[in-house]
Coordinates of C-alpha atoms in Angstrom, one line a residue:
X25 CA -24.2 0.4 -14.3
X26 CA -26.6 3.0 -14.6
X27 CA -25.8 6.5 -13.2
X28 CA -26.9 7.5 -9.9
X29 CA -26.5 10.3 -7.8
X30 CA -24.6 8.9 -4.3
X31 CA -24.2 11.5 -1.5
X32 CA -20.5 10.8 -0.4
X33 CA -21.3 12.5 3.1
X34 CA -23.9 9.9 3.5
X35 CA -21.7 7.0 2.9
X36 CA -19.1 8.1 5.3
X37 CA -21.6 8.7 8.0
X38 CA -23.3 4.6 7.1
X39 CA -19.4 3.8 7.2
X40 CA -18.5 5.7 10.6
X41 CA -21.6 4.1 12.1
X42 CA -21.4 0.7 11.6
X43 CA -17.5 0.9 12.7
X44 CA -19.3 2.3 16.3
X45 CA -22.0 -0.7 15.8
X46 CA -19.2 -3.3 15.9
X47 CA -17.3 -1.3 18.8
X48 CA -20.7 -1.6 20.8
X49 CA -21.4 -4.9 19.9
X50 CA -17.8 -6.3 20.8
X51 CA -17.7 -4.1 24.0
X52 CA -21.2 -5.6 24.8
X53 CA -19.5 -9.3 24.0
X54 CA -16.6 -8.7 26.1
X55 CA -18.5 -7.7 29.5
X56 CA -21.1 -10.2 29.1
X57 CA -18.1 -13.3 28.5
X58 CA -16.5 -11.6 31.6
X59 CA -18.9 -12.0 33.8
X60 CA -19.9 -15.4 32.7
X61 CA -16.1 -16.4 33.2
X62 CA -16.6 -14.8 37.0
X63 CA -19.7 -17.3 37.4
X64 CA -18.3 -20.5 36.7
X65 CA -18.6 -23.0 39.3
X66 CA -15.7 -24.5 40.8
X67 CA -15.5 -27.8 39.3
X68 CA -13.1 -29.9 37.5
X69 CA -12.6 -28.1 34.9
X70 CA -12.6 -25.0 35.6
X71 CA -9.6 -24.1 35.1
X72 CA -9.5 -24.9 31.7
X73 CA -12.9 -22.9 31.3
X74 CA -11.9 -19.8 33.2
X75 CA -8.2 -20.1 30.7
X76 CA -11.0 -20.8 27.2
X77 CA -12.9 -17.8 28.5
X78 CA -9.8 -15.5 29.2
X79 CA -8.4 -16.4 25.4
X80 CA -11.6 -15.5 24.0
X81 CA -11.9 -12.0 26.0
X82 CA -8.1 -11.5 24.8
X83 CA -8.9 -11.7 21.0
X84 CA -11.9 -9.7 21.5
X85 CA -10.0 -7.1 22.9
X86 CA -7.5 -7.3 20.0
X87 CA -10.5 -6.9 17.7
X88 CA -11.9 -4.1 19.6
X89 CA -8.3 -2.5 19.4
X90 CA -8.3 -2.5 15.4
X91 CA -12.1 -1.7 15.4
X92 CA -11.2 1.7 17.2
X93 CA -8.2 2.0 15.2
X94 CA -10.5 2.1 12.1
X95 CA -12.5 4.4 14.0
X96 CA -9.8 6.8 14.2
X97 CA -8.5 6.4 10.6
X98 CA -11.9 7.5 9.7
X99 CA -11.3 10.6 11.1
X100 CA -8.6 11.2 8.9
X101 CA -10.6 10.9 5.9
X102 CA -11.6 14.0 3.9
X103 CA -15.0 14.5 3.0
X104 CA -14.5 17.2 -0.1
X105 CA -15.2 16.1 -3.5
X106 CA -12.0 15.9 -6.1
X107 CA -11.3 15.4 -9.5
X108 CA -8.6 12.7 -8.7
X109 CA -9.5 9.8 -6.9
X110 CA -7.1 10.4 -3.2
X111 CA -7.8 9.6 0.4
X112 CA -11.9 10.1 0.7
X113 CA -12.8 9.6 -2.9
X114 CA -16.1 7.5 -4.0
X115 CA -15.0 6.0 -7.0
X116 CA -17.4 4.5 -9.5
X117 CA -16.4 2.1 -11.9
X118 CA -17.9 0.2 -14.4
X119 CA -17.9 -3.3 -12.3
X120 CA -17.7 -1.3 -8.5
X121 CA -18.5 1.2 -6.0
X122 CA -15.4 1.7 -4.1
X123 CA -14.9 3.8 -0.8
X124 CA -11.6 4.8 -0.8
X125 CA -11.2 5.4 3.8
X126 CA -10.7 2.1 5.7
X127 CA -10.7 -1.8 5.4
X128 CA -14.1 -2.1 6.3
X129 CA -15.0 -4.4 3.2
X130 CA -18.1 -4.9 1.0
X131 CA -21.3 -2.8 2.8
X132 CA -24.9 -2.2 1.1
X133 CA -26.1 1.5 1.5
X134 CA -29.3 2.1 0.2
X135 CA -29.6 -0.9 -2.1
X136 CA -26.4 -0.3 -3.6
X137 CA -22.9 -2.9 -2.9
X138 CA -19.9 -1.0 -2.1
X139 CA -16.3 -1.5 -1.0
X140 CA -14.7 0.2 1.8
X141 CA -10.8 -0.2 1.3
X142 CA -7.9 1.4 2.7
X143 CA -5.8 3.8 0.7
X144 CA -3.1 1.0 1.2
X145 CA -5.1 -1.8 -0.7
X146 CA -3.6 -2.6 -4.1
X147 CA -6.8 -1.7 -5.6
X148 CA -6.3 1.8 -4.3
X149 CA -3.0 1.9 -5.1
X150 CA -3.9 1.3 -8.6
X151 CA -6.3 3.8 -8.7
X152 CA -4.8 7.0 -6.8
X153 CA -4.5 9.9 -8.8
X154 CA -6.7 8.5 -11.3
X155 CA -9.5 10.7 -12.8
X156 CA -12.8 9.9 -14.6
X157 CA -12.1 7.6 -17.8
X158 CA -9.4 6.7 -17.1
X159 CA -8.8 2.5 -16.8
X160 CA -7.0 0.0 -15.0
X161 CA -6.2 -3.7 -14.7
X162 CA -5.9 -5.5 -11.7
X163 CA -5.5 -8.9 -11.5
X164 CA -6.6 -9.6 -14.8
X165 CA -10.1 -7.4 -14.3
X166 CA -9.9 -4.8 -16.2
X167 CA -12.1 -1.4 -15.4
X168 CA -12.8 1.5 -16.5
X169 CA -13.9 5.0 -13.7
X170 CA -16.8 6.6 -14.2
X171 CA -17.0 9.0 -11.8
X172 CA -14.8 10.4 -9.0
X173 CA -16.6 11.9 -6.2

């Protein structure tokens, strides 16, 4: 991997909005399957419709609950560059790009993959307190950290 100059702040602002874009979309989801549930007809079935439809607005609103959990957890996250790789770090390997903030999974920001994982995954358990040069080997992958930002 070639070395390139990411903007940390930038990242956790892409990061912080496409946790909102999901909270929007869901919330969006959730209204427009309530008031479809509100229109069926009675026929029958539709019971068993109106109890499908119910389900399906209940595990949104479980979603929408971790969503703005993550949302909050972001909030949390310092934004100030370290040597160590800690809460808020951008850590550059020589196989990844990882985020070190919430569970938010593989994202592309500006052409480049990343990984946004909780300080709680084992991969950043395995890397906390870590600086650049050190290495690591995690499930059998071994890597090696670039950079720390």
């Amino acid at each position: 991997m070639e070395k390139t100059v990411f903007e940390k702040n930038n990242i956790r602002d892409y990061v912080k909005t496409v946790i909102a874009e999901k909270i929007e979309k869901l919330k969006n989801f959730i209204e427009f399957t309530q008031e479809a549930s509100r229109d069926i007809k009675k026929t029958p079935k539709y019971d068993s419709m109106r109890e499908e439809m119910q389900e399906e607005i209940y595990q949104m609103q479980r979603q929408l609950g971790a969503l703005n959990d993550l949302k909050r957890n972001m909030a949390k996250v310092l934004n100030n560059s370290t040597e160590r790789v800690q809460l808020g770090s951008l850590v550059i390997t020589n196989k990844a790009r990882f985020y070190i903030s919430v569970s938010l999974g593989e994202f592309f920001f500006e052409g480049d993959r990343f990984y946004a994982i909780s300080s709680e995954s084992p991969m950043a358990k395995k890397m906390m307190g870590m600086k650049s040069g050190d290495e690591f080997t995690l499930n059998k992958i071994h890597q090696k950290i670039v950079e720390v930002l």
